[in-house]
XYZ file of N, CA and C in Angstrom:
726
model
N -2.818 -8.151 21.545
C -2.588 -7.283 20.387
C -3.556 -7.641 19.269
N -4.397 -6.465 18.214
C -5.273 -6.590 17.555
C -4.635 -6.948 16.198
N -4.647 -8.063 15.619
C -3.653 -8.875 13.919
C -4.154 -8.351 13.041
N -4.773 -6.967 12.769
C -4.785 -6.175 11.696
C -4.600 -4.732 12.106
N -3.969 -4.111 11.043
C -3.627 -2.705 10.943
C -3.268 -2.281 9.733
N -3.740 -1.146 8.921
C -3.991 -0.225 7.594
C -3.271 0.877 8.135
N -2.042 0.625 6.979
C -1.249 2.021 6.946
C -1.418 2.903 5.958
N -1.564 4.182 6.260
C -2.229 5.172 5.270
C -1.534 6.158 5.446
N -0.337 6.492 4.655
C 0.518 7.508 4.114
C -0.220 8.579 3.849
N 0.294 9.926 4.411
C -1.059 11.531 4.569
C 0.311 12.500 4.023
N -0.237 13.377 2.652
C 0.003 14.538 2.705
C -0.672 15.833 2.070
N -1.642 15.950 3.072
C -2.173 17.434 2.505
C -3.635 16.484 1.823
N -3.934 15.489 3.307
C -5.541 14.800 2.790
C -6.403 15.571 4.101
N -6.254 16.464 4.522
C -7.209 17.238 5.036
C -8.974 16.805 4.983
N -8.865 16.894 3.352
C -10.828 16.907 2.753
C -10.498 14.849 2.830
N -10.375 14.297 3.329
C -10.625 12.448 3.247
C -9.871 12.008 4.639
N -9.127 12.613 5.271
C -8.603 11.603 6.582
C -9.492 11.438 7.657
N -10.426 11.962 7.689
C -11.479 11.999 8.562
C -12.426 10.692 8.219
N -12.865 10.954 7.282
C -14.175 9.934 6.485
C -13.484 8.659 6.204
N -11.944 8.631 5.730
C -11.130 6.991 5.569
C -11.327 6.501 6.543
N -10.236 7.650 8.132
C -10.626 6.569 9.538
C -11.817 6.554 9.880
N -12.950 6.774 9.568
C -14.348 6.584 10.415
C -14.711 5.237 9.622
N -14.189 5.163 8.301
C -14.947 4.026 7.327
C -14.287 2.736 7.921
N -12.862 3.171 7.514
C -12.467 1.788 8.385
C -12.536 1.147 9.741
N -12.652 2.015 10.350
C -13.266 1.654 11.839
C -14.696 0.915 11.889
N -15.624 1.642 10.839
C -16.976 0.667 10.847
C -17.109 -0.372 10.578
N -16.098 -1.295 9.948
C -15.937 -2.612 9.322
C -16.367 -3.340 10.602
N -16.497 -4.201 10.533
C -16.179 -5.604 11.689
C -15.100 -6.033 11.421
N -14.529 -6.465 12.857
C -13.258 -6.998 12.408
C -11.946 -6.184 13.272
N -12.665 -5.489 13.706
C -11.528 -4.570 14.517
C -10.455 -4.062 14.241
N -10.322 -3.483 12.798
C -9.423 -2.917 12.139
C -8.497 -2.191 13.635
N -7.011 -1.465 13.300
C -6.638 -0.437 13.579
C -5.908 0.204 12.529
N -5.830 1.347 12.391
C -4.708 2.567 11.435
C -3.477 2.739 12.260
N -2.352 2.876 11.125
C -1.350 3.892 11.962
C -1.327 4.735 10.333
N -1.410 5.843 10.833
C -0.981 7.653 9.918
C 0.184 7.587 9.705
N 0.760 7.711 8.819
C 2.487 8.338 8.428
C 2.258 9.654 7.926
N 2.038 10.792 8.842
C 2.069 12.209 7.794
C 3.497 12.326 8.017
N 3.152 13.299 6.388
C 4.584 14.020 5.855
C 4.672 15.304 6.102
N 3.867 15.628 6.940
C 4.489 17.210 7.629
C 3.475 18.169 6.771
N 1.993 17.465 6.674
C 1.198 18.503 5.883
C 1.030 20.279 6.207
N 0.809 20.640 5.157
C 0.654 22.324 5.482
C -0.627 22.715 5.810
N -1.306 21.473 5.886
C -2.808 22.025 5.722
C -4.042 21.424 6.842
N -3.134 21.134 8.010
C -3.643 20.477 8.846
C -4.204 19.370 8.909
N -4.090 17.987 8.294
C -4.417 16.706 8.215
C -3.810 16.228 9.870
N -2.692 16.836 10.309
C -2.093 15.616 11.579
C -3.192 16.332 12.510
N -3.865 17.533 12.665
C -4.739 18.231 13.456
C -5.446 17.185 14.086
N -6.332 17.155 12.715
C -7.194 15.812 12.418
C -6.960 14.900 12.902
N -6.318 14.342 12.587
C -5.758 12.900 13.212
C -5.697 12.845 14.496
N -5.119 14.155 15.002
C -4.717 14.293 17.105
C -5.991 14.167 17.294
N -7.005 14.802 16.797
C -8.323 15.282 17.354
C -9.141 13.592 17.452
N -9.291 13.037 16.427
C -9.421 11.469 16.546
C -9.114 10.527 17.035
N -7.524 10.821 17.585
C -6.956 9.848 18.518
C -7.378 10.052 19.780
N -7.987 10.912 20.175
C -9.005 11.258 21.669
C -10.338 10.500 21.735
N -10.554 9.776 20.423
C -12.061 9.431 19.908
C -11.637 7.489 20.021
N -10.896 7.975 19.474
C -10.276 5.911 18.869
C -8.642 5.776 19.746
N -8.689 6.040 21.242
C -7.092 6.214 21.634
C -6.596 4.149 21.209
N -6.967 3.694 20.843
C -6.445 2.309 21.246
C -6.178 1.368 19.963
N -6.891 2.315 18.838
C -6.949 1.814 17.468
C -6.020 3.015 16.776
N -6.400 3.507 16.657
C -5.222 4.874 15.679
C -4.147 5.415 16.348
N -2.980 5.798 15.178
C -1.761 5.812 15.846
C -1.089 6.803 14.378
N -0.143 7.528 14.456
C 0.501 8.368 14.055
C 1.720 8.509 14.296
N 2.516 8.519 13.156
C 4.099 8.946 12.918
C 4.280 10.027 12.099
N 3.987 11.103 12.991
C 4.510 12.377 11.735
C 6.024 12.664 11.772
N 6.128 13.058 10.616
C 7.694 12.984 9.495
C 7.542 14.500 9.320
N 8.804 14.805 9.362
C 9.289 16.217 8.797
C 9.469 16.848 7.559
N 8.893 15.645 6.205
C 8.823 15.909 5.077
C 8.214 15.459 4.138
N 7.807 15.314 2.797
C 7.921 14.462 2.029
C 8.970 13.675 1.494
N 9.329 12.538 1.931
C 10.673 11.652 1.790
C 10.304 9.996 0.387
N 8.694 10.310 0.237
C 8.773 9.360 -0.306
C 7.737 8.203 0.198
N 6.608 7.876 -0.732
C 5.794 7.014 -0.409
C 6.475 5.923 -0.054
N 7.571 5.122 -0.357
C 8.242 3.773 -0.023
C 8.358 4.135 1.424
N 9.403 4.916 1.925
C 9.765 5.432 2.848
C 8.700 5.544 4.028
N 7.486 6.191 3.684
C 6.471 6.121 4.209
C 5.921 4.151 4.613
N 5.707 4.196 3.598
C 4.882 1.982 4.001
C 6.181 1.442 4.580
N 8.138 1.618 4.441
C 8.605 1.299 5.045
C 8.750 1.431 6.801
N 8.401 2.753 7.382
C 7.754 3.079 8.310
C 7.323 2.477 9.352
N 5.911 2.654 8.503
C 4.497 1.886 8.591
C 4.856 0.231 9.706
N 5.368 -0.956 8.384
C 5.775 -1.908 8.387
C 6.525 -2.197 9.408
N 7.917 -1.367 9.699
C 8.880 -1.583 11.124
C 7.876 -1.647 12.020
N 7.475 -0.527 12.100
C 6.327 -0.097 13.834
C 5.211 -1.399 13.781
N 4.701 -1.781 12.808
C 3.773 -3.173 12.927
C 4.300 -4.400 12.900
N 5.158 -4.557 12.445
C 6.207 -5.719 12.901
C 6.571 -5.532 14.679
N 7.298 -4.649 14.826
C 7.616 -4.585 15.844
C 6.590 -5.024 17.065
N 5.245 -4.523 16.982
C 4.160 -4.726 17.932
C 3.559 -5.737 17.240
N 4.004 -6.818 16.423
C 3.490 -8.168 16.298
C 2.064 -8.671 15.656
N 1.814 -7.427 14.661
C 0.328 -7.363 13.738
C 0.716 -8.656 13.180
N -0.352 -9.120 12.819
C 0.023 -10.454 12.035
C -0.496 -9.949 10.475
N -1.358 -8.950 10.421
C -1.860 -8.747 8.824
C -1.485 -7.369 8.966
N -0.540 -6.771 7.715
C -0.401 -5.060 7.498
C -0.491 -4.975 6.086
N -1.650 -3.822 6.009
C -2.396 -3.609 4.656
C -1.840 -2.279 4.602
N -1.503 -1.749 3.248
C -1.104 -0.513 2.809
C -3.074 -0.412 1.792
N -3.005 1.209 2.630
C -4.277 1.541 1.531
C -4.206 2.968 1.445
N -4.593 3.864 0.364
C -4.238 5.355 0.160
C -5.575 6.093 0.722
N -5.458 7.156 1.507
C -5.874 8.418 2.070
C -7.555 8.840 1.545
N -7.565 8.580 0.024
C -8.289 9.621 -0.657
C -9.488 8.503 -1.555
N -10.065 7.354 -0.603
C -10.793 6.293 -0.949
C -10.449 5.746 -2.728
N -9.850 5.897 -2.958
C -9.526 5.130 -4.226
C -9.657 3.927 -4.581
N -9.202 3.627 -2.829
C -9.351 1.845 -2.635
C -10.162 1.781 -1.437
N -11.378 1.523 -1.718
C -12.476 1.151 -1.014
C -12.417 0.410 0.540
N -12.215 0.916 1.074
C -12.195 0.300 3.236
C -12.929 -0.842 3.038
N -14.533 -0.586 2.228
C -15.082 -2.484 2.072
C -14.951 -3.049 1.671
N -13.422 -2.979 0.840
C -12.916 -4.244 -0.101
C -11.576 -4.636 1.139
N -11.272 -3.853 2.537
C -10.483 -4.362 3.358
C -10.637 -5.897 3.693
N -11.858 -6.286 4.108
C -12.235 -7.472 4.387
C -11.780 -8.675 3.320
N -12.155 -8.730 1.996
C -12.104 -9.239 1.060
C -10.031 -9.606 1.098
N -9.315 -8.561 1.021
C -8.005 -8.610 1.188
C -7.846 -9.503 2.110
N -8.323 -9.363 3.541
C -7.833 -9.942 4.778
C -8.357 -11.799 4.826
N -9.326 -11.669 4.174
C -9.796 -13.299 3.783
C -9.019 -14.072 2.971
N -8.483 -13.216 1.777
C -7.760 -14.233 0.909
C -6.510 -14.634 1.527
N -5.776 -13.620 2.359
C -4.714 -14.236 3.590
C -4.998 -15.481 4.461
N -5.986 -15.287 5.103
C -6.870 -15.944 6.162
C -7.033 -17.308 5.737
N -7.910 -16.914 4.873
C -8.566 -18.370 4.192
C -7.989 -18.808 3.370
N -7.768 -17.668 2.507
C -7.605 -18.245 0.867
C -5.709 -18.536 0.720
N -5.009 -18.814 1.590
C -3.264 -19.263 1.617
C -2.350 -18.447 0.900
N -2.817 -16.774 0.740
C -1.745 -15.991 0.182
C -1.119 -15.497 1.262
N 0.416 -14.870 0.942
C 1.137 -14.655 1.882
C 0.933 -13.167 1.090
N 0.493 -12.366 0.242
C -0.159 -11.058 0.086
C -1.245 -10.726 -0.836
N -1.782 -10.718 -0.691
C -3.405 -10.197 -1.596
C -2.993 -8.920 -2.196
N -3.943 -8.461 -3.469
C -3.607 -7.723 -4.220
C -5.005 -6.831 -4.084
N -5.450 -6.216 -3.955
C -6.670 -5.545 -4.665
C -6.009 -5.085 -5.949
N -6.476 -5.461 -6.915
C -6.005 -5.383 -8.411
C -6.990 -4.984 -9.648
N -6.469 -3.897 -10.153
C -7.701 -3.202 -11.047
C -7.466 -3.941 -12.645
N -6.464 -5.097 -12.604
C -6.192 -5.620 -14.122
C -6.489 -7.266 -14.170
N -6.865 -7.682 -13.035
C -7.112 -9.318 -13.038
C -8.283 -9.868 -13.501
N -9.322 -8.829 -13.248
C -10.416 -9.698 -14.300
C -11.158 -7.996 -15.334
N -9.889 -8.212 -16.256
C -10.415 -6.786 -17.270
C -9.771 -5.613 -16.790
N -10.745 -4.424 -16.867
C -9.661 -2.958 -16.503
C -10.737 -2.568 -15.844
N -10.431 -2.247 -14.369
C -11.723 -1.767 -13.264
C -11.827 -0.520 -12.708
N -11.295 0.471 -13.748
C -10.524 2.086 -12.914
C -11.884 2.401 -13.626
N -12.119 3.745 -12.236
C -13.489 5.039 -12.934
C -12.501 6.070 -12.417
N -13.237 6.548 -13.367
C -12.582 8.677 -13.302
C -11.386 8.807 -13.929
N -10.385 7.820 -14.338
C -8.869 7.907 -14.674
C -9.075 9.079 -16.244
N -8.907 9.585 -16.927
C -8.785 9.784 -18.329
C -8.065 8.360 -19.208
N -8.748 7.977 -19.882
C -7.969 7.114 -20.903
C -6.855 7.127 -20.886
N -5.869 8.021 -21.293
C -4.227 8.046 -21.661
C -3.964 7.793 -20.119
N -4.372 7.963 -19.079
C -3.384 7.263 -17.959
C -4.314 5.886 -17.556
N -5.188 5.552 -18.211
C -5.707 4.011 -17.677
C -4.928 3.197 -18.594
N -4.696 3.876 -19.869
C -3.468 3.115 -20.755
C -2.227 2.782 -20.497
N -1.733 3.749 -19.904
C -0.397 4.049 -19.290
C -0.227 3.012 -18.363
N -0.788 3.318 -17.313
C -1.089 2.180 -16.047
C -1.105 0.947 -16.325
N -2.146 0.658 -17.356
C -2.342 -0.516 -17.810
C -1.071 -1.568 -18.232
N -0.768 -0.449 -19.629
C 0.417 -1.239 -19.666
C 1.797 -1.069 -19.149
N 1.876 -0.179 -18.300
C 3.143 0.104 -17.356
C 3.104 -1.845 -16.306
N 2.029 -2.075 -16.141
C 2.087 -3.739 -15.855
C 2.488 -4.248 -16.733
N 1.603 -4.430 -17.933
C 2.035 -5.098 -18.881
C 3.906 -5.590 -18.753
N 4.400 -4.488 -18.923
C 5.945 -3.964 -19.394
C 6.778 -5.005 -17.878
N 6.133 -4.011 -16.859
C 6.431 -4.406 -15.656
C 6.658 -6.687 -15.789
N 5.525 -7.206 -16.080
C 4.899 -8.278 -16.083
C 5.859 -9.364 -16.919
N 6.582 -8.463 -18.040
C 6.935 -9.148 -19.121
C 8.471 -9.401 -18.786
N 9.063 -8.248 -17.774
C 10.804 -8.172 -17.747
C 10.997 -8.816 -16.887
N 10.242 -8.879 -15.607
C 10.031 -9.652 -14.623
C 10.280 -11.051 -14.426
N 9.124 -11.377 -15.483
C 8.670 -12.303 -15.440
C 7.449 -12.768 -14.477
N 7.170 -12.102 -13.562
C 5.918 -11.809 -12.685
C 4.712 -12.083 -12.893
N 3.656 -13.242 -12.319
C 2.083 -13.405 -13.008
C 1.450 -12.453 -11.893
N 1.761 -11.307 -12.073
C 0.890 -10.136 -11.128
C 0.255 -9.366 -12.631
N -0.886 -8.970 -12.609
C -1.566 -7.983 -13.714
C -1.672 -7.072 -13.443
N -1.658 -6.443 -11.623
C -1.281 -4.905 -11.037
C -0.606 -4.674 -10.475
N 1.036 -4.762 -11.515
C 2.111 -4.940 -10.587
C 2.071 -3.427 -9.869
N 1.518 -1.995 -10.449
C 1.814 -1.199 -9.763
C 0.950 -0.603 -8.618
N 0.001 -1.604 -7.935
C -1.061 -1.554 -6.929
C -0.991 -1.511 -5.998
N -1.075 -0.148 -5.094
C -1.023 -0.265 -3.560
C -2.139 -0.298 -2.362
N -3.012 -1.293 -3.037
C -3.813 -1.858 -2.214
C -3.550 -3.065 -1.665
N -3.354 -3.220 -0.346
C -2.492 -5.169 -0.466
C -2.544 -4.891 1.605
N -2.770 -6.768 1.367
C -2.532 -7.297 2.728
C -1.550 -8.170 2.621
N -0.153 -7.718 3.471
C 0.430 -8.621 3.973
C 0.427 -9.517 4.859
N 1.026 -10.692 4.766
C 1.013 -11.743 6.407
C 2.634 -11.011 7.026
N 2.438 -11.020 7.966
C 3.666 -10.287 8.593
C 4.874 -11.005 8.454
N 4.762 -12.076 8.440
C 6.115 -13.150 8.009
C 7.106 -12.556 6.717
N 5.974 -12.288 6.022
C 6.760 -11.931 4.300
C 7.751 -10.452 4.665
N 6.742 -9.704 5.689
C 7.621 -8.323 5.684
C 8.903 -8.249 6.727
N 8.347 -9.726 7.627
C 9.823 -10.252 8.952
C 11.066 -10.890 7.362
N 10.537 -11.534 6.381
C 11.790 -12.198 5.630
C 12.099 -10.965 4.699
N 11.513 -9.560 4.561
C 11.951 -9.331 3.160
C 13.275 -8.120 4.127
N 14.387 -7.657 3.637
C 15.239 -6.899 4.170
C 14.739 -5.421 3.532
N 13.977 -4.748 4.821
C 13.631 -3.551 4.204
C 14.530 -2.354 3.954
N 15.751 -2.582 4.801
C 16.549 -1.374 4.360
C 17.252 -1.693 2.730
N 16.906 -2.425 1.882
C 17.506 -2.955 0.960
C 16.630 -2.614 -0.039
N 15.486 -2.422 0.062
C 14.264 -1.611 -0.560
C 14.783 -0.306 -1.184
N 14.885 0.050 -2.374
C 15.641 1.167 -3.090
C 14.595 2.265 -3.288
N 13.621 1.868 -4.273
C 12.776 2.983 -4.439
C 11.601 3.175 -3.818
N 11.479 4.515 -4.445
C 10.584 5.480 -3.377
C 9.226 5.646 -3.784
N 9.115 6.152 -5.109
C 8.053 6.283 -5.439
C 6.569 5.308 -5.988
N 6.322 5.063 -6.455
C 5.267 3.745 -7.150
C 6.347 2.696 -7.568
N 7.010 2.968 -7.663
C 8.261 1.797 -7.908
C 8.640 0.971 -7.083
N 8.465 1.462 -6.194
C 8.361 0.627 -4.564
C 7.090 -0.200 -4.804
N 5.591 0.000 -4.820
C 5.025 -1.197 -5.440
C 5.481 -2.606 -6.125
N 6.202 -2.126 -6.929
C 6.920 -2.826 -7.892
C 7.584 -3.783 -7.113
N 8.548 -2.922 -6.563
C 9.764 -3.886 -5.781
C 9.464 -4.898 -4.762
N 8.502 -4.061 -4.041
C 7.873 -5.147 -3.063
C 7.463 -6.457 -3.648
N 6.495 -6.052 -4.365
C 5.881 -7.662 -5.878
C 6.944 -8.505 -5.922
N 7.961 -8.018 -6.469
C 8.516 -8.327 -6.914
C 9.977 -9.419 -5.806
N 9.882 -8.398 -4.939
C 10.404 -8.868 -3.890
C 9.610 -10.462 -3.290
N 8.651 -10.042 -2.740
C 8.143 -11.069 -1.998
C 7.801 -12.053 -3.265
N 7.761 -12.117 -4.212
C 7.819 -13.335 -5.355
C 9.048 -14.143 -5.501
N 10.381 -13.146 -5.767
C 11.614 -13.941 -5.178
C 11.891 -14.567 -4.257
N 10.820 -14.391 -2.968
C 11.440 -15.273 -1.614
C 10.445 -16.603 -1.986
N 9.686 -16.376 -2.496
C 8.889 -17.788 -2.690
C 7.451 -17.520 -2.238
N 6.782 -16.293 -2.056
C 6.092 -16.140 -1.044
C 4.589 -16.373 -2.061
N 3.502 -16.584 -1.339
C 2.299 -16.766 -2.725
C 1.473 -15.354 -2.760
N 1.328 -14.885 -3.869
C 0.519 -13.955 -4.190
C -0.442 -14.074 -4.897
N -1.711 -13.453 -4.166
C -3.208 -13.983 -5.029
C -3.850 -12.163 -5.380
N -4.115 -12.267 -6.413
C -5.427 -10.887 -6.975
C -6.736 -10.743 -6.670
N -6.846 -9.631 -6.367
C -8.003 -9.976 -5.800
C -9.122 -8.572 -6.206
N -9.857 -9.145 -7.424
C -10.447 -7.892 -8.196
C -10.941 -6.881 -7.413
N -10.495 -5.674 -7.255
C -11.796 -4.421 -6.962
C -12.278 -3.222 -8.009
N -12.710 -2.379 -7.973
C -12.546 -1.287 -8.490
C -12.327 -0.190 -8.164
N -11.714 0.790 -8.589
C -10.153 1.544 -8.716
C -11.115 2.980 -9.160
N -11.592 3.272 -8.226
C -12.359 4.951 -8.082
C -11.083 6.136 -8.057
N -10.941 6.960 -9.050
C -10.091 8.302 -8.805
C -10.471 9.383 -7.421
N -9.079 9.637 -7.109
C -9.764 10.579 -6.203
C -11.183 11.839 -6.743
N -11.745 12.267 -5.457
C -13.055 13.264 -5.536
C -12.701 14.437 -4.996
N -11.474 14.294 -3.747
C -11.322 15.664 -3.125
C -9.886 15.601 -3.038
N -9.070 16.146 -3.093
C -7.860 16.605 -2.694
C -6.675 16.621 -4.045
N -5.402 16.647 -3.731
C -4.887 16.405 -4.864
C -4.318 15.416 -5.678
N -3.896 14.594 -6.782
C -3.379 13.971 -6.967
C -1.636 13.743 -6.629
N -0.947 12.904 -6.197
C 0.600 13.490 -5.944
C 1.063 12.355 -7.190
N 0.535 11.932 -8.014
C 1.014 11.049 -9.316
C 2.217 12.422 -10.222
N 3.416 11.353 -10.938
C 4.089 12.536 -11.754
C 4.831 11.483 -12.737
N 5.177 11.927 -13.716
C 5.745 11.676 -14.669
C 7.079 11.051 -14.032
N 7.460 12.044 -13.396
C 9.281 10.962 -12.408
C 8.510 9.836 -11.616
N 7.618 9.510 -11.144
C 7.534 8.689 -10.276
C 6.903 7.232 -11.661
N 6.527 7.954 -12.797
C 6.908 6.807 -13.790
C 8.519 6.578 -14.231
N 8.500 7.503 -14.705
C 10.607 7.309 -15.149
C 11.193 6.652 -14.114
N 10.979 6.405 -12.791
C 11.056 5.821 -11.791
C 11.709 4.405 -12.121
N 9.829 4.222 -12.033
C 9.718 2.492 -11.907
C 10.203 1.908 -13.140
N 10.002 3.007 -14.296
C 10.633 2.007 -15.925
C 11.793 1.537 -15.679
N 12.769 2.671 -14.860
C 14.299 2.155 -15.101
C 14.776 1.564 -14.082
N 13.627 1.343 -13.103
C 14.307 0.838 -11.708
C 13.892 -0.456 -12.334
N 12.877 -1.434 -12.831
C 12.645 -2.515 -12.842
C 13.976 -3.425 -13.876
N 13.951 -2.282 -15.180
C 15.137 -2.533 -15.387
C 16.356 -3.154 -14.658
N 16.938 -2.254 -13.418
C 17.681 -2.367 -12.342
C 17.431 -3.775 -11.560
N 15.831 -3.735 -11.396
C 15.912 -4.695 -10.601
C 15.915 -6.070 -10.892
N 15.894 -6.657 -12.486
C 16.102 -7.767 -12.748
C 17.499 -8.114 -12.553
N 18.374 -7.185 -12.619
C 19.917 -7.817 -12.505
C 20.166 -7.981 -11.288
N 19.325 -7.646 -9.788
C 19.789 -7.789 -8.268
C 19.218 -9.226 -8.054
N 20.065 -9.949 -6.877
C 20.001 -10.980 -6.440
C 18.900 -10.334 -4.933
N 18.121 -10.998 -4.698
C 16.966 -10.899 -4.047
C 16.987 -12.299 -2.568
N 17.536 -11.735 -1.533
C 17.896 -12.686 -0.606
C 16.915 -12.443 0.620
N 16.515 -13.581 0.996
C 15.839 -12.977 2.787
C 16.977 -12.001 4.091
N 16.291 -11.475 4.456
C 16.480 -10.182 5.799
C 18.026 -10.995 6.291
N 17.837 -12.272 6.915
C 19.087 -12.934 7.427
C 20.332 -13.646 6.646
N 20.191 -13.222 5.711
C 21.296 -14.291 4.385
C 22.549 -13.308 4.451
């Protein structure tokens, strides 16, 4: 079995699922993908079938009957790579935001560098986003901040879903216990695997806006995470078997 795999949550990435899996495949290192579509309208799983004739042994697909929720989606993801015994599972988004050649960089600081999850993080050394408009690089910005302070958390992108896990952290964390759905799930995870004891290292990149498709960012999926983190300082945070 190949100890890396990039899960990449699809809905309605038609114009980027093509060019993500070809990029990540060019790495060294023998990446594999598994797809979580959400039942696009616009033919992205097409795509994907048509590729899995190209890459049958590396790419893999779970299409879903809806949009249920990015958490829902990396929760997914995570069972099916646990289950077949990946030792590294990286969450990375559809629409290159987070760069396939900063994959490597993630998978080293596991490797080498003794984190039990790497961050690609756009707030650890300064503010590293292009294309954002100001009022949401602010927002973002300090939506960590806020995040950072209730916590108590030394993460600077707590809301970052660029990250390599070691599979251990996602065998101890109890995923059906995982509440939210939206970017808040970022959160929880952080936040999660910090309560079990687990080490988390940052690991600077830069944070390109999408070029083609749409954004699925919303105002609820902030109201979200404000009041869930809230929530989540008062839960007791136990491993999978307790």
């Amino acid at each position: 079995m190949n100890s890396k795999i990039v899960i990449i949550p699809t809905y309605n990435e038609k114009e980027n699922i093509e060019k993500i899996i070809r990029a990540v495949f060019s790495l060294d290192g023998e990446y594999h993908i598994i797809v979580i579509e959400d039942g696009s309208p616009d033919g992205t799983a097409d795509i994907v079938k048509r590729l899995q004739d190209e890459f049958p042994e590396r790419l893999f697909m779970i299409e879903r009957s809806g949009k249920f929720g990015l958490g829902t989606a990396y929760i997914t993801g995570f069972k099916w790579a646990i289950d077949r015994k990946y030792d590294y599972i990286f969450e990375m988004d559809a629409d290159f935001s987070h760069n396939p050649d900063d994959l490597p960089k993630l998978y080293n600081a596991c490797m080498e560098g003794g984190a039990d999850l790497a961050i690609g993080s756009r707030y650890c050394d300064g503010i590293s986003v292009i294309n954002w408009p100001i009022g949401r690089v602010i927002m973002s910005y300090y939506a960590s901040v806020y995040v950072r302070k209730v916590l108590g958390m030394n993460v600077y992108d707590t809301t970052a879903g660029f990250k390599c896990y070691k599979r251990k952290v996602l065998e101890t964390i109890n995923l059906d216990n995982i509440r939210m759905k939206g970017y808040g799930f970022q959160i929880e995870m952080k936040y999660t695997t910090c309560k079990l004891g687990f080490r988390i290292k940052e690991v600077p990149i830069i944070f390109v806006d999408r070029k083609e498709g749409t954004s699925k960012m919303s105002s609820g999926i902030f109201g979200e995470a404000f009041w869930g983190v809230l929530k989540m300082k008062l839960r007791k945070i136990k491993p999978k078997n307790q």
